[in-house]
PDB file of C-alpha atoms and ligand atoms in Angstrom:
ATOM      1  CA  MET A   1       0.404   5.567  12.442  1.00 66.00           C
ATOM      2  CA  ALA A   2       3.713   4.040  11.295  1.00 84.00           C
ATOM      3  CA  GLY A   3       4.176   0.354  11.883  1.00 88.00           C
ATOM      4  CA  ASN A   4       7.091  -1.310  13.972  1.00 97.00           C
ATOM      5  CA  ARG A   5       8.473  -3.718  11.755  1.00 98.00           C
ATOM      6  CA  THR A   6      10.535  -3.982   8.597  1.00 98.00           C
ATOM      7  CA  PHE A   7      12.149  -6.634   6.526  1.00 98.00           C
ATOM      8  CA  THR A   8      15.788  -6.694   5.472  1.00 99.00           C
ATOM      9  CA  MET A   9      18.310  -8.926   3.592  1.00 99.00           C
ATOM     10  CA  ILE A  10      21.856  -8.922   3.890  1.00 99.00           C
ATOM     11  CA  LYS A  11      22.856  -9.311   0.237  1.00 99.00           C
ATOM     12  CA  PRO A  12      25.280 -11.704  -1.625  1.00 99.00           C
ATOM     13  CA  ASP A  13      27.968  -9.054  -2.219  1.00 99.00           C
ATOM     14  CA  ALA A  14      27.944  -8.115   1.686  1.00 99.00           C
ATOM     15  CA  VAL A  15      27.888 -11.897   2.811  1.00 99.00           C
ATOM     16  CA  GLN A  16      30.671 -12.619   0.350  1.00 98.00           C
ATOM     17  CA  ASP A  17      32.481  -9.587   1.573  1.00 98.00           C
ATOM     18  CA  GLY A  18      32.513 -10.660   5.162  1.00 98.00           C
ATOM     19  CA  HIS A  19      30.179  -7.892   6.452  1.00 98.00           C
ATOM     20  CA  ILE A  20      27.427 -10.097   7.980  1.00 99.00           C
ATOM     21  CA  GLY A  21      28.563  -9.156  11.826  1.00 98.00           C
ATOM     22  CA  ALA A  22      29.333  -5.557  11.242  1.00 98.00           C
ATOM     23  CA  ILE A  23      25.877  -4.916   9.720  1.00 99.00           C
ATOM     24  CA  LEU A  24      24.252  -6.642  12.299  1.00 98.00           C
ATOM     25  CA  ASP A  25      26.077  -4.544  14.727  1.00 98.00           C
ATOM     26  CA  LYS A  26      24.912  -1.299  13.151  1.00 98.00           C
ATOM     27  CA  ILE A  27      21.215  -2.781  13.199  1.00 98.00           C
ATOM     28  CA  ASN A  28      21.469  -3.614  16.885  1.00 98.00           C
ATOM     29  CA  ALA A  29      23.182  -0.057  17.759  1.00 98.00           C
ATOM     30  CA  ALA A  30      20.360   1.659  15.956  1.00 98.00           C
ATOM     31  CA  GLY A  31      17.738   0.114  18.211  1.00 98.00           C
ATOM     32  CA  PHE A  32      16.354  -2.685  16.080  1.00 98.00           C
ATOM     33  CA  ARG A  33      15.187  -5.766  17.797  1.00 98.00           C
ATOM     34  CA  ILE A  34      15.721  -9.247  15.728  1.00 98.00           C
ATOM     35  CA  VAL A  35      12.318 -10.806  15.360  1.00 98.00           C
ATOM     36  CA  ALA A  36      13.403 -13.275  12.831  1.00 98.00           C
ATOM     37  CA  MET A  37      16.475 -14.309  10.931  1.00 98.00           C
ATOM     38  CA  LYS A  38      18.052 -17.038   8.825  1.00 98.00           C
ATOM     39  CA  MET A  39      21.079 -17.585   6.212  1.00 98.00           C
ATOM     40  CA  THR A  40      19.375 -19.163   3.003  1.00 98.00           C
ATOM     41  CA  LYS A  41      19.881 -18.836  -0.613  1.00 98.00           C
ATOM     42  CA  LEU A  42      17.193 -17.532  -3.340  1.00 98.00           C
ATOM     43  CA  SER A  43      16.727 -19.477  -6.427  1.00 98.00           C
ATOM     44  CA  PRO A  44      16.372 -17.427  -9.628  1.00 98.00           C
ATOM     45  CA  GLU A  45      12.607 -18.153  -9.595  1.00 98.00           C
ATOM     46  CA  LYS A  46      12.301 -16.905  -6.046  1.00 98.00           C
ATOM     47  CA  ALA A  47      14.611 -13.843  -6.593  1.00 98.00           C
ATOM     48  CA  GLY A  48      12.353 -13.124  -9.421  1.00 98.00           C
ATOM     49  CA  GLU A  49       9.197 -13.289  -7.375  1.00 98.00           C
ATOM     50  CA  PHE A  50      10.506 -11.274  -4.599  1.00 98.00           C
ATOM     51  CA  TYR A  51      11.437  -8.357  -7.198  1.00 98.00           C
ATOM     52  CA  ALA A  52       8.491  -8.817  -9.460  1.00 97.00           C
ATOM     53  CA  VAL A  53       7.523  -5.275  -9.026  1.00 96.00           C
ATOM     54  CA  HIS A  54      10.734  -4.346 -11.058  1.00 97.00           C
ATOM     55  CA  ARG A  55       9.933  -6.636 -13.639  1.00 97.00           C
ATOM     56  CA  GLU A  56       9.760  -3.861 -16.293  1.00 98.00           C
ATOM     57  CA  ARG A  57      12.939  -2.122 -15.149  1.00 97.00           C
ATOM     58  CA  PRO A  58      16.047  -2.442 -17.312  1.00 98.00           C
ATOM     59  CA  PHE A  59      18.283  -3.939 -14.414  1.00 98.00           C
ATOM     60  CA  TYR A  60      15.687  -6.657 -13.597  1.00 98.00           C
ATOM     61  CA  GLN A  61      17.484  -9.578 -14.884  1.00 98.00           C
ATOM     62  CA  GLU A  62      20.889  -8.414 -13.328  1.00 98.00           C
ATOM     63  CA  LEU A  63      18.937  -7.967 -10.099  1.00 98.00           C
ATOM     64  CA  VAL A  64      17.557 -11.531 -10.152  1.00 98.00           C
ATOM     65  CA  ASP A  65      20.836 -12.991 -11.176  1.00 98.00           C
ATOM     66  CA  PHE A  66      22.767 -11.050  -8.368  1.00 98.00           C
ATOM     67  CA  MET A  67      20.227 -11.923  -5.707  1.00 98.00           C
ATOM     68  CA  SER A  68      20.337 -15.575  -6.649  1.00 98.00           C
ATOM     69  CA  SER A  69      24.294 -15.608  -6.952  1.00 98.00           C
ATOM     70  CA  GLY A  70      24.891 -16.564  -3.387  1.00 98.00           C
ATOM     71  CA  PRO A  71      23.726 -16.885   0.221  1.00 98.00           C
ATOM     72  CA  ILE A  72      21.930 -13.919   2.107  1.00 99.00           C
ATOM     73  CA  VAL A  73      20.734 -13.270   5.637  1.00 99.00           C
ATOM     74  CA  ALA A  74      17.154 -12.514   5.648  1.00 99.00           C
ATOM     75  CA  ALA A  75      15.597 -10.968   8.900  1.00 99.00           C
ATOM     76  CA  VAL A  76      12.640  -9.147  10.404  1.00 98.00           C
ATOM     77  CA  LEU A  77      13.494  -6.017  12.526  1.00 98.00           C
ATOM     78  CA  GLU A  78      11.397  -4.284  15.240  1.00 98.00           C
ATOM     79  CA  LYS A  79      11.507  -0.757  16.279  1.00 98.00           C
ATOM     80  CA  SER A  80       9.145   2.242  16.448  1.00 98.00           C
ATOM     81  CA  ASN A  81       8.881   3.743  12.835  1.00 98.00           C
ATOM     82  CA  ALA A  82      10.930   0.675  11.554  1.00 98.00           C
ATOM     83  CA  VAL A  83      10.592   1.266   7.873  1.00 98.00           C
ATOM     84  CA  GLU A  84      11.482   4.798   7.572  1.00 98.00           C
ATOM     85  CA  ASP A  85      14.324   4.517  10.288  1.00 98.00           C
ATOM     86  CA  PHE A  86      15.753   1.454   8.575  1.00 99.00           C
ATOM     87  CA  ARG A  87      15.935   3.334   5.298  1.00 98.00           C
ATOM     88  CA  THR A  88      17.595   6.060   6.870  1.00 98.00           C
ATOM     89  CA  LEU A  89      19.936   3.724   8.420  1.00 99.00           C
ATOM     90  CA  ILE A  90      20.865   1.913   5.074  1.00 99.00           C
ATOM     91  CA  GLY A  91      21.278   5.058   2.939  1.00 98.00           C
ATOM     92  CA  ALA A  92      20.538   5.788  -0.685  1.00 98.00           C
ATOM     93  CA  THR A  93      20.036   2.917  -3.457  1.00 98.00           C
ATOM     94  CA  ASP A  94      23.392   4.208  -4.845  1.00 98.00           C
ATOM     95  CA  PRO A  95      26.272   4.119  -2.348  1.00 98.00           C
ATOM     96  CA  ALA A  96      27.867   6.885  -4.229  1.00 98.00           C
ATOM     97  CA  LYS A  97      25.138   8.901  -3.029  1.00 98.00           C
ATOM     98  CA  ALA A  98      24.324   7.428   0.290  1.00 98.00           C
ATOM     99  CA  ALA A  99      25.000   9.663   3.503  1.00 98.00           C
ATOM    100  CA  PRO A 100      28.468   9.007   5.269  1.00 98.00           C
ATOM    101  CA  GLY A 101      28.100   6.271   7.959  1.00 98.00           C
ATOM    102  CA  THR A 102      24.984   4.493   6.469  1.00 98.00           C
ATOM    103  CA  ILE A 103      25.428   0.742   5.712  1.00 99.00           C
ATOM    104  CA  ARG A 104      25.492   1.115   2.083  1.00 98.00           C
ATOM    105  CA  ALA A 105      28.089   3.968   2.244  1.00 98.00           C
ATOM    106  CA  LEU A 106      30.164   1.607   4.353  1.00 98.00           C
ATOM    107  CA  TYR A 107      29.698  -1.902   2.852  1.00 98.00           C
ATOM    108  CA  ALA A 108      27.997  -1.630  -0.616  1.00 98.00           C
ATOM    109  CA  ARG A 109      30.092  -2.270  -3.789  1.00 98.00           C
ATOM    110  CA  ASN A 110      27.895  -0.520  -6.194  1.00 98.00           C
ATOM    111  CA  VAL A 111      24.200   0.670  -7.084  1.00 98.00           C
ATOM    112  CA  GLY A 112      23.311  -3.009  -7.897  1.00 98.00           C
ATOM    113  CA  GLU A 113      25.369  -4.850  -5.306  1.00 98.00           C
ATOM    114  CA  ASN A 114      24.193  -2.538  -2.493  1.00 98.00           C
ATOM    115  CA  ALA A 115      24.844  -4.647   0.458  1.00 99.00           C
ATOM    116  CA  VAL A 116      21.206  -4.623   2.065  1.00 99.00           C
ATOM    117  CA  HIS A 117      17.648  -4.592   1.225  1.00 98.00           C
ATOM    118  CA  GLY A 118      15.071  -2.684   3.183  1.00 98.00           C
ATOM    119  CA  SER A 119      11.197  -2.602   2.880  1.00 98.00           C
ATOM    120  CA  ASP A 120       9.665   0.551   1.462  1.00 98.00           C
ATOM    121  CA  SER A 121       6.352   0.432   3.081  1.00 98.00           C
ATOM    122  CA  ASP A 122       4.573  -1.013   6.337  1.00 98.00           C
ATOM    123  CA  GLU A 123       2.495  -3.138   3.604  1.00 98.00           C
ATOM    124  CA  ASN A 124       5.599  -4.325   1.920  1.00 98.00           C
ATOM    125  CA  ALA A 125       7.110  -5.155   5.015  1.00 98.00           C
ATOM    126  CA  ALA A 126       4.577  -7.455   5.931  1.00 98.00           C
ATOM    127  CA  ILE A 127       4.369  -9.141   2.543  1.00 98.00           C
ATOM    128  CA  GLU A 128       8.156  -9.589   2.404  1.00 98.00           C
ATOM    129  CA  SER A 129       8.397 -10.989   5.961  1.00 98.00           C
ATOM    130  CA  ALA A 130       5.670 -13.480   5.055  1.00 98.00           C
ATOM    131  CA  PHE A 131       7.554 -14.472   1.919  1.00 98.00           C
ATOM    132  CA  HIS A 132      10.610 -15.636   3.782  1.00 98.00           C
ATOM    133  CA  PHE A 133       9.185 -16.625   7.318  1.00 98.00           C
ATOM    134  CA  ALA A 134       6.364 -18.660   8.743  1.00 98.00           C
ATOM    135  CA  VAL A 135       4.492 -16.872  11.439  1.00 96.00           C
ATOM    136  CA  THR A 136       6.034 -19.565  13.925  1.00 98.00           C
ATOM    137  CA  GLU A 137       9.392 -18.209  13.005  1.00 98.00           C
ATOM    138  CA  MET A 138       8.841 -14.814  14.024  1.00 98.00           C
ATOM    139  CA  PHE A 139       9.520 -13.942  17.745  1.00 97.00           C
TER     140      PHE A 139
HETATM  141  P1  IDP B   1      16.020   0.240  -3.102  1.00 96.82           P
HETATM  142  O1  IDP B   1      16.729  -1.167  -2.675  1.00 96.82           O
HETATM  143  O2  IDP B   1      17.002   1.312  -2.353  1.00 96.82           O
HETATM  144  O3  IDP B   1      14.612   0.207  -2.338  1.00 96.82           O
HETATM  145  P2  IDP B   1      14.844  -0.126  -5.557  1.00 96.82           P
HETATM  146  O4  IDP B   1      14.798   1.145  -6.440  1.00 96.82           O
HETATM  147  O5  IDP B   1      13.627  -0.626  -4.974  1.00 96.82           O
HETATM  148  O6  IDP B   1      16.003   0.300  -4.335  1.00 96.82           O
HETATM  149  O7  IDP B   1      15.729  -1.175  -6.365  1.00 96.82           O
HETATM  150  C1  IDP B   1      15.794  -2.457  -5.786  1.00 96.82           C
HETATM  151  C2  IDP B   1      17.113  -3.163  -6.049  1.00 96.82           C
HETATM  152  O8  IDP B   1      17.528  -3.101  -7.403  1.00 96.82           O
HETATM  153  C3  IDP B   1      18.334  -2.105  -5.662  1.00 96.82           C
HETATM  154  O9  IDP B   1      18.404  -2.209  -4.091  1.00 96.82           O
HETATM  155  C4  IDP B   1      19.468  -2.656  -6.355  1.00 96.82           C
HETATM  156  O10 IDP B   1      19.924  -3.915  -5.797  1.00 96.82           O
HETATM  157  C5  IDP B   1      18.763  -2.739  -7.621  1.00 96.82           C
HETATM  158  N1  IDP B   1      19.055  -1.661  -8.789  1.00 96.82           N
HETATM  159  C6  IDP B   1      18.338  -0.377  -8.401  1.00 96.82           C
HETATM  160  N2  IDP B   1      18.662   0.434  -9.518  1.00 96.82           N
HETATM  161  C7  IDP B   1      19.603  -0.250 -10.041  1.00 96.82           C
HETATM  162  C8  IDP B   1      20.420   0.207 -11.100  1.00 96.82           C
HETATM  163  O11 IDP B   1      20.270   1.109 -11.738  1.00 96.82           O
HETATM  164  N3  IDP B   1      21.320  -0.778 -11.763  1.00 96.82           N
HETATM  165  C9  IDP B   1      21.370  -1.911 -11.133  1.00 96.82           C
HETATM  166  N4  IDP B   1      20.792  -2.217 -10.005  1.00 96.82           N
HETATM  167  C10 IDP B   1      19.797  -1.605  -9.485  1.00 96.82           C
HETATM  168 MG1   MG B   2      13.030  -0.878  -3.082  1.00 96.82          MG
END
């Protein structure tokens, strides 16, 4: 059965471009409840750890540098079928290929600086939520 929670980050590009409010509006309008949320900044070490599965990819260092370049908004979201529905809401990794109206189509700069993160499985949603939030910070 599909789980009901996912993890997201509004990435440094979208924070810098002033899109926090618009992105949270889209998230609420799509029926997600905010379970946990904070503005924070990842150190290069923490960003490297978060994206460790991509260690062998050619863009890994670029990704770590970008994700530690400025503040982010991290959040846990709740809705039935959360992981899949949130991936639909954000659109394809490359905003040029993202469906019209999706968060990445509207607010991302490019394939690397792509406005938002969304977990890709229930298992990773739980791991990523625990990476950023204590149990006492999730409501
Ligand atoms: P996803 O965020 O849509 O799940 P992944 O393939 O898991 O995409 O990649 C993680 C992140 O790495 C992307 O969101 C993006 O920021 C970055 N990334 C992915 N592909 C590229 C690329 O070809 N060039 C630069 N950065 C990339
Ligand atoms: Mg991914």
